[in-house]
JSON list of C-alpha atoms and ligand atoms in Angstrom, two decimals:
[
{"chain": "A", "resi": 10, "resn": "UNK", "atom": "CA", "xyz": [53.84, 187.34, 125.66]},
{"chain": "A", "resi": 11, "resn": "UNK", "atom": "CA", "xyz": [51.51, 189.09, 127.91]},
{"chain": "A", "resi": 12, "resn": "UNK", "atom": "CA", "xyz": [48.10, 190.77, 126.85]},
{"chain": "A", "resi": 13, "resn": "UNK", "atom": "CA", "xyz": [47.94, 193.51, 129.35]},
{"chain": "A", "resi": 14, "resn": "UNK", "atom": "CA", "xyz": [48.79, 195.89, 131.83]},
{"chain": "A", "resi": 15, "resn": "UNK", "atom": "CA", "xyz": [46.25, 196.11, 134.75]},
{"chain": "A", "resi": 16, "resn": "UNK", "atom": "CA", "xyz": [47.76, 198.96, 137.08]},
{"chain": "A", "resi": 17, "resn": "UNK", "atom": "CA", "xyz": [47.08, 200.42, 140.61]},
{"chain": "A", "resi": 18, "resn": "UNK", "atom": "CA", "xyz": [46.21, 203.90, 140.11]},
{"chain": "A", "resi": 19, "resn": "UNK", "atom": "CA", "xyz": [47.60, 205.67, 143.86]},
{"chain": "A", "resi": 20, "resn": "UNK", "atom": "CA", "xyz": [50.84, 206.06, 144.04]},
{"chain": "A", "resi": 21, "resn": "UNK", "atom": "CA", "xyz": [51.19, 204.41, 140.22]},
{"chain": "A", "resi": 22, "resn": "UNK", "atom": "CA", "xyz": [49.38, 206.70, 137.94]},
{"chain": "A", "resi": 23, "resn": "UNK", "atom": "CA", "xyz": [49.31, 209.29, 140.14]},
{"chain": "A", "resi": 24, "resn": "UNK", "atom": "CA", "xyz": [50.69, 210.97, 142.98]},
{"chain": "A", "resi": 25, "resn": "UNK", "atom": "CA", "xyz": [47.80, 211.27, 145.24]},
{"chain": "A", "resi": 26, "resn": "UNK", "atom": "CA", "xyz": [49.78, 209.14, 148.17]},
{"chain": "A", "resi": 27, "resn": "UNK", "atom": "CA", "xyz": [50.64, 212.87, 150.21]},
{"chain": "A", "resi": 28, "resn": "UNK", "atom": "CA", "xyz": [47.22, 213.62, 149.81]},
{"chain": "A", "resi": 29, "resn": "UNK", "atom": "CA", "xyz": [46.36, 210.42, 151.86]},
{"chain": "A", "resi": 30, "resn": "UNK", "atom": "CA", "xyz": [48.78, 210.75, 153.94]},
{"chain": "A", "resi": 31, "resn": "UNK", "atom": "CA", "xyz": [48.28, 214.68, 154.80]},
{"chain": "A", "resi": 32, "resn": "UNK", "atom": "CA", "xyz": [44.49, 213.69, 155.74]},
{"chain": "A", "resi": 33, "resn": "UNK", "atom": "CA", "xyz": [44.43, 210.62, 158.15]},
{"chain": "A", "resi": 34, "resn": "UNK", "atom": "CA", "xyz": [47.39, 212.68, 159.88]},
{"chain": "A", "resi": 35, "resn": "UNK", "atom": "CA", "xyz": [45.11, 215.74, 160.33]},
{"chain": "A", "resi": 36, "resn": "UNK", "atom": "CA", "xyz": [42.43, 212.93, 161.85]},
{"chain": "A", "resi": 37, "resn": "UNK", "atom": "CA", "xyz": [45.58, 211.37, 163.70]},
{"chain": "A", "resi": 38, "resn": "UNK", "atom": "CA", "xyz": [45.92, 214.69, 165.32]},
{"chain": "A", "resi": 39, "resn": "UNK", "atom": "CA", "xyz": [42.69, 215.73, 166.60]},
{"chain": "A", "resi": 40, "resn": "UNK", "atom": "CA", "xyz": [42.35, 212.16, 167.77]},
{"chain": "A", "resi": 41, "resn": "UNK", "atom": "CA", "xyz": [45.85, 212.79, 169.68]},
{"chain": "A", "resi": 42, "resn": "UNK", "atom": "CA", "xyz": [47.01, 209.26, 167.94]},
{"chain": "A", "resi": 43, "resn": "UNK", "atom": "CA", "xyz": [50.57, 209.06, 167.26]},
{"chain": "A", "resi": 44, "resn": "UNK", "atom": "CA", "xyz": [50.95, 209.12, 163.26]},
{"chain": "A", "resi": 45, "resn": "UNK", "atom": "CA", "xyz": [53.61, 208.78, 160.75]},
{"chain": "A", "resi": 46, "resn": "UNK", "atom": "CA", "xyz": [55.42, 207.78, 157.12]},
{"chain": "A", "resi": 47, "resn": "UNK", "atom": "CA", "xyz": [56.63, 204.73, 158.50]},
{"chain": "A", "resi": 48, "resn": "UNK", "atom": "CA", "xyz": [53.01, 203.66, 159.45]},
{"chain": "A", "resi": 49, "resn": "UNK", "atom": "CA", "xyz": [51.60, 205.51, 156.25]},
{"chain": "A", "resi": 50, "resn": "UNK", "atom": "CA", "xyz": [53.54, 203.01, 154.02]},
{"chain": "A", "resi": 51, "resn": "UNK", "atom": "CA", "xyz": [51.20, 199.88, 155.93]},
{"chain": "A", "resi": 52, "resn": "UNK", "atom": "CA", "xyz": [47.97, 202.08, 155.07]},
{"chain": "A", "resi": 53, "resn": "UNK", "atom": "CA", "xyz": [49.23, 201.57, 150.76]},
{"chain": "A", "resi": 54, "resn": "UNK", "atom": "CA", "xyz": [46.79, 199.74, 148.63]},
{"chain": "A", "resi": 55, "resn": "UNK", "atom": "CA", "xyz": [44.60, 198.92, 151.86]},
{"chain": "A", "resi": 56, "resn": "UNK", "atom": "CA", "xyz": [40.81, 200.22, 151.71]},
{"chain": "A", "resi": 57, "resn": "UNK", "atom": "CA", "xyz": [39.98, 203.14, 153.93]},
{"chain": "A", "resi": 58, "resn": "UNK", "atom": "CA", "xyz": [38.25, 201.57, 157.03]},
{"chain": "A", "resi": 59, "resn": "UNK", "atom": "CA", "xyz": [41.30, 199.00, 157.23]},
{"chain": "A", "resi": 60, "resn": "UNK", "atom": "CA", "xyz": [43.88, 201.70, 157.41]},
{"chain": "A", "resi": 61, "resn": "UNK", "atom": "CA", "xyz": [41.66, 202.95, 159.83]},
{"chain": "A", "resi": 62, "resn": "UNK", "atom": "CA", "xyz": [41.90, 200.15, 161.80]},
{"chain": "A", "resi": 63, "resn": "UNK", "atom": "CA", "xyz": [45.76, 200.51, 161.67]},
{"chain": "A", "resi": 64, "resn": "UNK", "atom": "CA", "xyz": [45.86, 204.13, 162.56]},
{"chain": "A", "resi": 65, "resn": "UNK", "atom": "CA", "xyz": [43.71, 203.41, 165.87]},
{"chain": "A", "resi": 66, "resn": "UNK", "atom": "CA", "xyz": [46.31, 200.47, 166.74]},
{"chain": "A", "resi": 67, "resn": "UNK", "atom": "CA", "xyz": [47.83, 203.79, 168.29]},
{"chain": "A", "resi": 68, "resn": "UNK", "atom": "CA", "xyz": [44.96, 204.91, 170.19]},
{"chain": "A", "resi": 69, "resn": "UNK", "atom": "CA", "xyz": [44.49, 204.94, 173.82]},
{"chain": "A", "resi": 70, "resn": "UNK", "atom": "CA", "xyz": [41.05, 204.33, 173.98]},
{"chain": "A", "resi": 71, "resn": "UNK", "atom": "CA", "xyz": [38.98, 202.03, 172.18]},
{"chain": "A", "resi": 72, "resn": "UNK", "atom": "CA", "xyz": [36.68, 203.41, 169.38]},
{"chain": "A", "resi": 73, "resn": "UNK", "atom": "CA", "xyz": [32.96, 202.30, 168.80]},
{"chain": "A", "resi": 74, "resn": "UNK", "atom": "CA", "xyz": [31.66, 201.65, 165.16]},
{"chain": "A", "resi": 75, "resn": "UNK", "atom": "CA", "xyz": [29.63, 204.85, 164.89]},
{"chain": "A", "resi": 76, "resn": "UNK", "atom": "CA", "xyz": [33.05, 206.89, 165.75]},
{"chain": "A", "resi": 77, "resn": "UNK", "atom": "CA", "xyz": [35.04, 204.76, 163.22]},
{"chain": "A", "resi": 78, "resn": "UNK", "atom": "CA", "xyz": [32.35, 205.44, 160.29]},
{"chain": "A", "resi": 79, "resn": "UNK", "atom": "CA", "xyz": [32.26, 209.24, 160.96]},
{"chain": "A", "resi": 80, "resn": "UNK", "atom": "CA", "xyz": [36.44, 209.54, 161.35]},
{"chain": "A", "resi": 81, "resn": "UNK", "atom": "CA", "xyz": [36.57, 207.80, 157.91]},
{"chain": "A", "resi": 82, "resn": "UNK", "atom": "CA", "xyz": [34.19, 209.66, 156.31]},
{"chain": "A", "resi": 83, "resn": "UNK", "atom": "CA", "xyz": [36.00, 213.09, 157.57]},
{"chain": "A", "resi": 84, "resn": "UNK", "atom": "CA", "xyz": [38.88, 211.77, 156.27]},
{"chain": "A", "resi": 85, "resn": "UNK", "atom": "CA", "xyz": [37.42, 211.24, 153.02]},
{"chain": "A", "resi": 86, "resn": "UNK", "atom": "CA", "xyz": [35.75, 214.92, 152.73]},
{"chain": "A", "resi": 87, "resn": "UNK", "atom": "CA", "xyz": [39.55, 216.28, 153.44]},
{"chain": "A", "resi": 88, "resn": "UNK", "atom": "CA", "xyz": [40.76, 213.86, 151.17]},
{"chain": "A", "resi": 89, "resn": "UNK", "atom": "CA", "xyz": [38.43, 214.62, 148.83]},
{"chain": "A", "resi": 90, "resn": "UNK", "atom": "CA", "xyz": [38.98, 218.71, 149.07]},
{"chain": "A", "resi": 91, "resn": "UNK", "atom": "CA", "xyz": [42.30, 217.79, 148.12]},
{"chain": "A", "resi": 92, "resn": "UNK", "atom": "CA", "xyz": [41.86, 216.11, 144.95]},
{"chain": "A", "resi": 93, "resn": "UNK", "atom": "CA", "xyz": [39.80, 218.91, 143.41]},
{"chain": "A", "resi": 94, "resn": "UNK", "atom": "CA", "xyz": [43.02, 220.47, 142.32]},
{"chain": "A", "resi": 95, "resn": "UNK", "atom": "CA", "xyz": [44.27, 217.51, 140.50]},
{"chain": "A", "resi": 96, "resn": "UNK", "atom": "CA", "xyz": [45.34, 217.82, 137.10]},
{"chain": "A", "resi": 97, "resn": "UNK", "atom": "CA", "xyz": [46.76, 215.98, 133.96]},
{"chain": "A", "resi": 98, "resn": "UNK", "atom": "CA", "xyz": [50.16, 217.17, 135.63]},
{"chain": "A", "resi": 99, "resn": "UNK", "atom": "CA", "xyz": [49.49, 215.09, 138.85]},
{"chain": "A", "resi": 100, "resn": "UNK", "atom": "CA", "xyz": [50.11, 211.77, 136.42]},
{"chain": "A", "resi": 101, "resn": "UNK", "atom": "CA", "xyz": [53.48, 210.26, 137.87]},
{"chain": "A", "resi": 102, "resn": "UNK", "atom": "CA", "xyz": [57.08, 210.85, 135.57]},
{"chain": "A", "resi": 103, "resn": "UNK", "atom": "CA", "xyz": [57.09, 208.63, 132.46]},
{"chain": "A", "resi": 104, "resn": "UNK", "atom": "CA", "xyz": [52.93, 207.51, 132.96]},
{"chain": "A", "resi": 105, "resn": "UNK", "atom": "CA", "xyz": [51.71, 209.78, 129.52]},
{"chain": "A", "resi": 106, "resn": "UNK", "atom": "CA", "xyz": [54.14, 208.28, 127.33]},
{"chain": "A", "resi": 107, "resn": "UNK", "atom": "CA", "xyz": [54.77, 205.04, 128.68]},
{"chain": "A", "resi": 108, "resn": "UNK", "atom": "CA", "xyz": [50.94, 203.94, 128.63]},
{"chain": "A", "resi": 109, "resn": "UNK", "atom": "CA", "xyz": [50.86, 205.55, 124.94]},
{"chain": "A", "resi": 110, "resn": "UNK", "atom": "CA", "xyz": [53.74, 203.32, 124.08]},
{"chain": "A", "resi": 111, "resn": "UNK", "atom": "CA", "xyz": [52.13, 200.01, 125.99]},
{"chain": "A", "resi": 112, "resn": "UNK", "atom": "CA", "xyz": [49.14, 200.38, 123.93]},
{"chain": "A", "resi": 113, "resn": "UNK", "atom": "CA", "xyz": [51.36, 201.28, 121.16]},
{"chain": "A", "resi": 114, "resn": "UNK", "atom": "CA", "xyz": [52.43, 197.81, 121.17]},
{"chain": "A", "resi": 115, "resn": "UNK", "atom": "CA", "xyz": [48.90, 196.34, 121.67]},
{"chain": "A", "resi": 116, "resn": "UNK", "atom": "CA", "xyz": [48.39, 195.74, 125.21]},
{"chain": "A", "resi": 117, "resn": "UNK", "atom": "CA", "xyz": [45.19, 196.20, 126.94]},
{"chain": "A", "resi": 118, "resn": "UNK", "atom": "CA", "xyz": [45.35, 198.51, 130.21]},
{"chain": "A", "resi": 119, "resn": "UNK", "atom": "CA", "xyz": [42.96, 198.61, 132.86]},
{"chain": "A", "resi": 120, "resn": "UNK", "atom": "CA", "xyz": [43.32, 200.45, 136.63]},
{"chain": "A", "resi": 121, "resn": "UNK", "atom": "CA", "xyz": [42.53, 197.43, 139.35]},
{"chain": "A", "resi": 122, "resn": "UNK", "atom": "CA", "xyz": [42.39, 199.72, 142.71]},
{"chain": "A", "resi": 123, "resn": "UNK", "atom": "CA", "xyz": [41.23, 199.73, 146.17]},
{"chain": "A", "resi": 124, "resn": "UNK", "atom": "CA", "xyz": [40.14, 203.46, 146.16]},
{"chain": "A", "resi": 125, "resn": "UNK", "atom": "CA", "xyz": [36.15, 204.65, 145.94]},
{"chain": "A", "resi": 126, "resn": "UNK", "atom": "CA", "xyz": [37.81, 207.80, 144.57]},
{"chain": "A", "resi": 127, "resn": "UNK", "atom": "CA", "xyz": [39.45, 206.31, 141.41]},
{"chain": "A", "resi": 128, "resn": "UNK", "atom": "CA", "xyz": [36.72, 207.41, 139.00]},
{"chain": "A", "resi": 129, "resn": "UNK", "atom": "CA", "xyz": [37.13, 210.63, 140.22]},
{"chain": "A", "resi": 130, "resn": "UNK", "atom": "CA", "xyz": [40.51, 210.61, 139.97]},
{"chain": "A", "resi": 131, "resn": "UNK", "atom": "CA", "xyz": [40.71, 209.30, 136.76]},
{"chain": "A", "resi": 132, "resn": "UNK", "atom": "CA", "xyz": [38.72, 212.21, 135.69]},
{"chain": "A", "resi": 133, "resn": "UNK", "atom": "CA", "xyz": [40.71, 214.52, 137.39]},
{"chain": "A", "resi": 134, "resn": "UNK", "atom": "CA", "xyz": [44.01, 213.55, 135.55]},
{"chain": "A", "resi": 135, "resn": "UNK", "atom": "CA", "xyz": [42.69, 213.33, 132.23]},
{"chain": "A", "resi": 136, "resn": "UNK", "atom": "CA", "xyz": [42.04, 209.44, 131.92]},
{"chain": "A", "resi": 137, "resn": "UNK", "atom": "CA", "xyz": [38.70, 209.37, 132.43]},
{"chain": "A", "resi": 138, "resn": "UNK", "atom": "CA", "xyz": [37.56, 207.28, 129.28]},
{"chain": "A", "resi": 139, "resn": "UNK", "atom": "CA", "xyz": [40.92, 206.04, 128.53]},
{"chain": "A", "resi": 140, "resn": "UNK", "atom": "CA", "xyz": [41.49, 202.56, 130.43]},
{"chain": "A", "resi": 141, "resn": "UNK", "atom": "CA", "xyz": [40.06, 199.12, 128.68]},
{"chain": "A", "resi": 142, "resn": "UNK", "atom": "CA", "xyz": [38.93, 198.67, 132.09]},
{"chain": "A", "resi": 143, "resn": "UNK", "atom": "CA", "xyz": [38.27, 199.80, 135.49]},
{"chain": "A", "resi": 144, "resn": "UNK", "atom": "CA", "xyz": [37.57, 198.05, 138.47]},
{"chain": "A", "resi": 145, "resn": "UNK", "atom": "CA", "xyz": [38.31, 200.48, 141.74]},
{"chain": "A", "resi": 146, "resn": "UNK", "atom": "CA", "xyz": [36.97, 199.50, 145.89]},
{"chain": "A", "resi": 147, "resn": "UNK", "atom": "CA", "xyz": [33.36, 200.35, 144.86]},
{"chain": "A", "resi": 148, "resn": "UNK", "atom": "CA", "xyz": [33.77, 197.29, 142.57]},
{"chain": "A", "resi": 149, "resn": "UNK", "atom": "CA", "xyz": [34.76, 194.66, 145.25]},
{"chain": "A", "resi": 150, "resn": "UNK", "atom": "CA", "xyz": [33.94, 192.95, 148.08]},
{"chain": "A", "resi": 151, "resn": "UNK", "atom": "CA", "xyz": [37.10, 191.76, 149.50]},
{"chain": "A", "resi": 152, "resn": "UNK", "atom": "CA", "xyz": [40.03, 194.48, 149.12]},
{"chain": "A", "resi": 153, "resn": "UNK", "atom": "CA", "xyz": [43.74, 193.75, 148.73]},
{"chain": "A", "resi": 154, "resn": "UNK", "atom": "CA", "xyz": [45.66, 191.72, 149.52]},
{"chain": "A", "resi": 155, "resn": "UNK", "atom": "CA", "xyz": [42.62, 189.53, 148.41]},
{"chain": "A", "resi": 156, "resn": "UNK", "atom": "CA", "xyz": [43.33, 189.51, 144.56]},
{"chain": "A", "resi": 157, "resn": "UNK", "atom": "CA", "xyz": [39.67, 190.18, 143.58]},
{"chain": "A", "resi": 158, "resn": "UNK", "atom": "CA", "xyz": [39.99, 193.50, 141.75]},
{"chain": "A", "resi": 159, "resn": "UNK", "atom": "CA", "xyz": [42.68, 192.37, 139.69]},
{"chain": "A", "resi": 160, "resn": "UNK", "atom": "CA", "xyz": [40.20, 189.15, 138.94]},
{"chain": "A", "resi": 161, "resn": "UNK", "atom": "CA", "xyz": [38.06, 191.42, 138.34]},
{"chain": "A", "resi": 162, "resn": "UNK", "atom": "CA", "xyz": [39.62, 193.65, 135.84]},
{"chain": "A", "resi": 163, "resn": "UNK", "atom": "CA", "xyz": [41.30, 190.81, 134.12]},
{"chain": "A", "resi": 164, "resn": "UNK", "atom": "CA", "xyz": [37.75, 189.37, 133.41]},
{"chain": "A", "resi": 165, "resn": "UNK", "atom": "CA", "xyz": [36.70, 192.90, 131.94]},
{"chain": "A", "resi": 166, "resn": "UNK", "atom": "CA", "xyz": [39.36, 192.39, 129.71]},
{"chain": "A", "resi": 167, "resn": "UNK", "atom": "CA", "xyz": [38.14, 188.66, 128.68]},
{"chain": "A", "resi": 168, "resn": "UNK", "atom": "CA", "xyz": [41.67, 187.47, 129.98]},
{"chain": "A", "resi": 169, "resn": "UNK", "atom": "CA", "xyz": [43.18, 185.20, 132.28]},
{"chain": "A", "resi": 170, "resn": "UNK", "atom": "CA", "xyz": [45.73, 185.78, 135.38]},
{"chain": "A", "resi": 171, "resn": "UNK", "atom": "CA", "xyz": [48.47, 184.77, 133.12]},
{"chain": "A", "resi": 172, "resn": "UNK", "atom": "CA", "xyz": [47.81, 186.90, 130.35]},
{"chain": "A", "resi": 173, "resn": "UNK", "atom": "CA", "xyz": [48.45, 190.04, 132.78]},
{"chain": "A", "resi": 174, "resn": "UNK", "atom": "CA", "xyz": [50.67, 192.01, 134.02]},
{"chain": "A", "resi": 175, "resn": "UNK", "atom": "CA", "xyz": [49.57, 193.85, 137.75]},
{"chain": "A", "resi": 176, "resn": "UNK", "atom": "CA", "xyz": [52.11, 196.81, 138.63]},
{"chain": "A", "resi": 177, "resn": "UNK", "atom": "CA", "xyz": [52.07, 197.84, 141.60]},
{"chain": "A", "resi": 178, "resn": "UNK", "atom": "CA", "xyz": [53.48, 200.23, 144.49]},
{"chain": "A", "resi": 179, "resn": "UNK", "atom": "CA", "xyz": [51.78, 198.23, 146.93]},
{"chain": "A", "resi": 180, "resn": "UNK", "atom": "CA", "xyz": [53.22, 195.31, 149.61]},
{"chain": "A", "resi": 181, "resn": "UNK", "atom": "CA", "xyz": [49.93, 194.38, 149.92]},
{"chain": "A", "resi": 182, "resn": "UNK", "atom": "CA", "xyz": [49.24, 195.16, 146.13]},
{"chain": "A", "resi": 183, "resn": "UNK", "atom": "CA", "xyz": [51.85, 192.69, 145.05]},
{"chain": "A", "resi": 184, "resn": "UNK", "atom": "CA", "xyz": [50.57, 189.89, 147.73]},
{"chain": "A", "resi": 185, "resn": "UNK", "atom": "CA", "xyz": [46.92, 190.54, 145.95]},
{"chain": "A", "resi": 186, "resn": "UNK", "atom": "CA", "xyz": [48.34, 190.29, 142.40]},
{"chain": "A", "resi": 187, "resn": "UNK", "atom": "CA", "xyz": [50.23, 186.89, 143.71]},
{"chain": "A", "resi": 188, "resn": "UNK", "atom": "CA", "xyz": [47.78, 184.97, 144.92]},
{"chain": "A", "resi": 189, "resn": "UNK", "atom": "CA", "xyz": [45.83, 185.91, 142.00]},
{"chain": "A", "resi": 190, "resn": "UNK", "atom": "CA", "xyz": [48.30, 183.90, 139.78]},
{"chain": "A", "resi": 191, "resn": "UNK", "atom": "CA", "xyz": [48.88, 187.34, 137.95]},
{"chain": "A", "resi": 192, "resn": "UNK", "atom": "CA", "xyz": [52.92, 188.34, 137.25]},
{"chain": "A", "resi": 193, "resn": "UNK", "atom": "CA", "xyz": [53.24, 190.88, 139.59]},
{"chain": "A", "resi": 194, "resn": "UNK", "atom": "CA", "xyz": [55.55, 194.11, 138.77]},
{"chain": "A", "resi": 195, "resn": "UNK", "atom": "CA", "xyz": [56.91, 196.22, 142.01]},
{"chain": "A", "resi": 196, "resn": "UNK", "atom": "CA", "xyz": [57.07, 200.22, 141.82]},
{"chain": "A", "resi": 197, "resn": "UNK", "atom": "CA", "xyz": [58.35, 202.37, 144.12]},
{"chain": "A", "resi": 198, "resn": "UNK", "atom": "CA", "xyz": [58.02, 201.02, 147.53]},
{"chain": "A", "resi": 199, "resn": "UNK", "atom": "CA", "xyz": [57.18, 197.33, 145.98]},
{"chain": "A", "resi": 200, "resn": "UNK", "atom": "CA", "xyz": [60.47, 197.66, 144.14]},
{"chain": "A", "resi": 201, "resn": "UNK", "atom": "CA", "xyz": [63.02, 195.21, 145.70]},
{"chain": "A", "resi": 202, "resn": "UNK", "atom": "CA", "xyz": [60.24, 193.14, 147.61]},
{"chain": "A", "resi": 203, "resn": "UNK", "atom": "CA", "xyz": [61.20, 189.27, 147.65]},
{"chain": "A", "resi": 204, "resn": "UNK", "atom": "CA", "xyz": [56.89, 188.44, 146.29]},
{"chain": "A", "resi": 205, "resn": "UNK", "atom": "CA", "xyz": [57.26, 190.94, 143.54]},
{"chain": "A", "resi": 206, "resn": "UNK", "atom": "CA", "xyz": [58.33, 188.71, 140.01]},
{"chain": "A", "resi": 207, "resn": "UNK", "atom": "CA", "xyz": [60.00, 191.89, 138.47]},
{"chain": "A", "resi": 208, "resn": "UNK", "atom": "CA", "xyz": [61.43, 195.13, 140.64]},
{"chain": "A", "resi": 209, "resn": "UNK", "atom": "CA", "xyz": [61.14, 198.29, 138.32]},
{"chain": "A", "resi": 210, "resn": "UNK", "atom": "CA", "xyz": [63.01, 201.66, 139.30]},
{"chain": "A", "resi": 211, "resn": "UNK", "atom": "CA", "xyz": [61.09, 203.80, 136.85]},
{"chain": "A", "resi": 212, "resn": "UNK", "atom": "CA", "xyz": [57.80, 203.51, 135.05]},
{"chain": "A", "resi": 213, "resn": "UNK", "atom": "CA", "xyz": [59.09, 203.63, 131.93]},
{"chain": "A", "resi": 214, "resn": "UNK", "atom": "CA", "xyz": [60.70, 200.71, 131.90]},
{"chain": "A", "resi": 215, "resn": "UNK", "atom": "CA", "xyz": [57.78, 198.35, 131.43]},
{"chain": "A", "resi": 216, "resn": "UNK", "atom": "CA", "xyz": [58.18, 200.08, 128.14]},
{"chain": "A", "resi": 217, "resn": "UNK", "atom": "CA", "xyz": [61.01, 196.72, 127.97]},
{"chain": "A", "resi": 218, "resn": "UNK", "atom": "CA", "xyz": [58.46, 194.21, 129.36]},
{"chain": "A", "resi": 219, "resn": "UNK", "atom": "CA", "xyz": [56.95, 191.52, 127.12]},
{"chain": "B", "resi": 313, "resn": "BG6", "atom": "C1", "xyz": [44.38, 202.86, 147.83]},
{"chain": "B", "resi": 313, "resn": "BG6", "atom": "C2", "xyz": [45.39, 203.63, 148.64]},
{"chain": "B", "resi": 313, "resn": "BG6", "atom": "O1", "xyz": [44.59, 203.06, 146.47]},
{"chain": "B", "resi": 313, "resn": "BG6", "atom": "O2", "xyz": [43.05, 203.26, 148.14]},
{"chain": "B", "resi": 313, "resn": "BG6", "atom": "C3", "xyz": [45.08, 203.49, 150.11]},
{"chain": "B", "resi": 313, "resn": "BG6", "atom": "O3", "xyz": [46.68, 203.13, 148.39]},
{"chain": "B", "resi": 313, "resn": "BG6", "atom": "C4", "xyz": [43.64, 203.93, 150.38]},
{"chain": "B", "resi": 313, "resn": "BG6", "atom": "O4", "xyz": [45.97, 204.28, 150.85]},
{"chain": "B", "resi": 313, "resn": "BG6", "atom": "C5", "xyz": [42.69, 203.10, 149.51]},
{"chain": "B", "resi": 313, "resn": "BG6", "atom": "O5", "xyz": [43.30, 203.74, 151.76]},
{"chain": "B", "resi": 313, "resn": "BG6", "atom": "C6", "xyz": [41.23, 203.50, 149.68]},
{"chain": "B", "resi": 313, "resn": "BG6", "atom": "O6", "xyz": [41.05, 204.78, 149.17]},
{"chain": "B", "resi": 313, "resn": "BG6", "atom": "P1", "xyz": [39.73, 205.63, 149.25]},
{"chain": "B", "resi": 313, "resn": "BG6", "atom": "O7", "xyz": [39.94, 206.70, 148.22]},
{"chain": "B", "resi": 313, "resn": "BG6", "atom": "O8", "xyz": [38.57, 204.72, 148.89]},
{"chain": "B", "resi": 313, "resn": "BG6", "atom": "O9", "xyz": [39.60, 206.13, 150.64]},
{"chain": "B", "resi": 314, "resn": "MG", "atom": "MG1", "xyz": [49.12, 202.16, 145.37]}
]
C-alpha cells in the first residue's frame, strides 16, 4: 500500500488553468502572436519562461532575453491580479472531501508544482497550512518533466518514489512523475494518456486507490 498522495496543485486542486490561459493570450495579443487552447494544453505543468518559449514558436520576429524577462513578468502581474479573487470555492469538484477522506485513511499529502504562485495560491483557497508538504517552482532547479519536485516532496515526506502516489493533469506532469519511479495518476487532460499507470475521470475516485 502506498504512503501518500503528492498532487499538482493547477488544474488539480484548483481551477486556476483559465486564469493562465486568459493572461499569456492577452500577452499573445499585444505581441500579435497567434494563440490558442490547443497550444495552451502544451504550456500545462511547464514553468513560465518555457511556455514562453512555446508561445513565441508563433512569433514572427525573434525576441531578445531582456524582452522575454519583461513579457513573463507582465504575464505574471495579470496573472497575479487574477488570483486575488480566489477563494475556498475555486478548489476543483470532489478536492475538500476527497483529501479529508485520503488523510482519513492515513496518507500523507503534499502539493509537488511547477508554479512560483503556489504558496499564494494555497493561501488563497484555504490550504495554506494544510499539506505535509510543499515543494512548488521556487523550490527547484529543473522543472517538469524533470521529476525533481516530486523528489523533492517525497523526501519532505521521509519517503521513497514507491511509497507515492503523483496525480496529475499534466502530459508533462505524468512524464516527470515517471521517470521519477513514482506511480503516476492522470486527471483531466492526463486521463487516458498511454505513460499515466492509472486514468481517473473524477477526483474522487482516488478515494478507491490503495
Ligand atoms: C504550472 C502550470 O502549475 O505552473 C503552468 O500548469 C505554469 O501552466 C507553471 O506555466 C508556472 O506557473 P507560475 O505561476 O510560476 O507562472
Ligand atoms: Mg497542472
Amino acid at each position: 500500500m502506498k504512503r501518500a498522495f503528492i498532487f499538482d496543485l493547477d488544474g488539480v486542486i484548483v481551477s486556476t488553468d483559465r486564469y493562465h490561459y486568459a493572461a499569456w493570450k492577452s500577452i499573445a495579443d499585444d505581441e500579435n502572436i497567434y494563440f490558442d487552447e490547443v497550444i495552451n494544453n502544451r504550456l500545462r505543468g511547464v514553468g513560465r519562461m518555457e511556455s514562453l518559449e512555446i508561445i513565441l514558436e508563433r512569433a514572427s520576429r525573434v525576441y531578445g532575453q531582456e524582452e522575454k524577462c519583461a513579457l513573463a513578468e507582465l504575464k505574471n502581474e495579470r496573472y497575479r491580479s487574477s488570483l486575488e479573487g480566489l477563494t475556498q470555492d475555486d478548489r476543483l469538484t470532489g478536492v475538500t472531501q476527497t483529501l479529508k477522506a485520503l488523510r482519513g485513511k492515513g496518507y500523507l499529502l503534499a502539493i509537488g508544482s511547477s508554479s512560483k504562485n503556489a504558496r499564494f495560491i494555497l493561501d488563497k483557497i484555504g490550504y495554506g497550512d494544510y499539506f505535509d508538504a510543499v515543494v512548488d517552482g521556487n523550490d527547484i532547479v529543473n522543472g517538469k518533466p524533470d521529476p525533481e519536485v516530486f523528489v523533492k516532496a517525497a523526501q519532505k515526506l521521509g519517503l521513497s518514489a514507491c511509497d507515492c502516489y503523483v496525480v496529475e493533469d499534466a502530459k508533462t506532469g505524468i512524464d516527470a512523475a515517471k521517470s521519477g519511479g513514482f506511480t503516476a495518476v492522470g486527471l483531466h487532460d492526463a486521463s487516458g494518456y498511454e505513460r499515466a499507470d492509472i486514468s481517473l475521470s473524477a477526483f474522487s475516485e482516488l478515494f478507491a486507490l490503495d
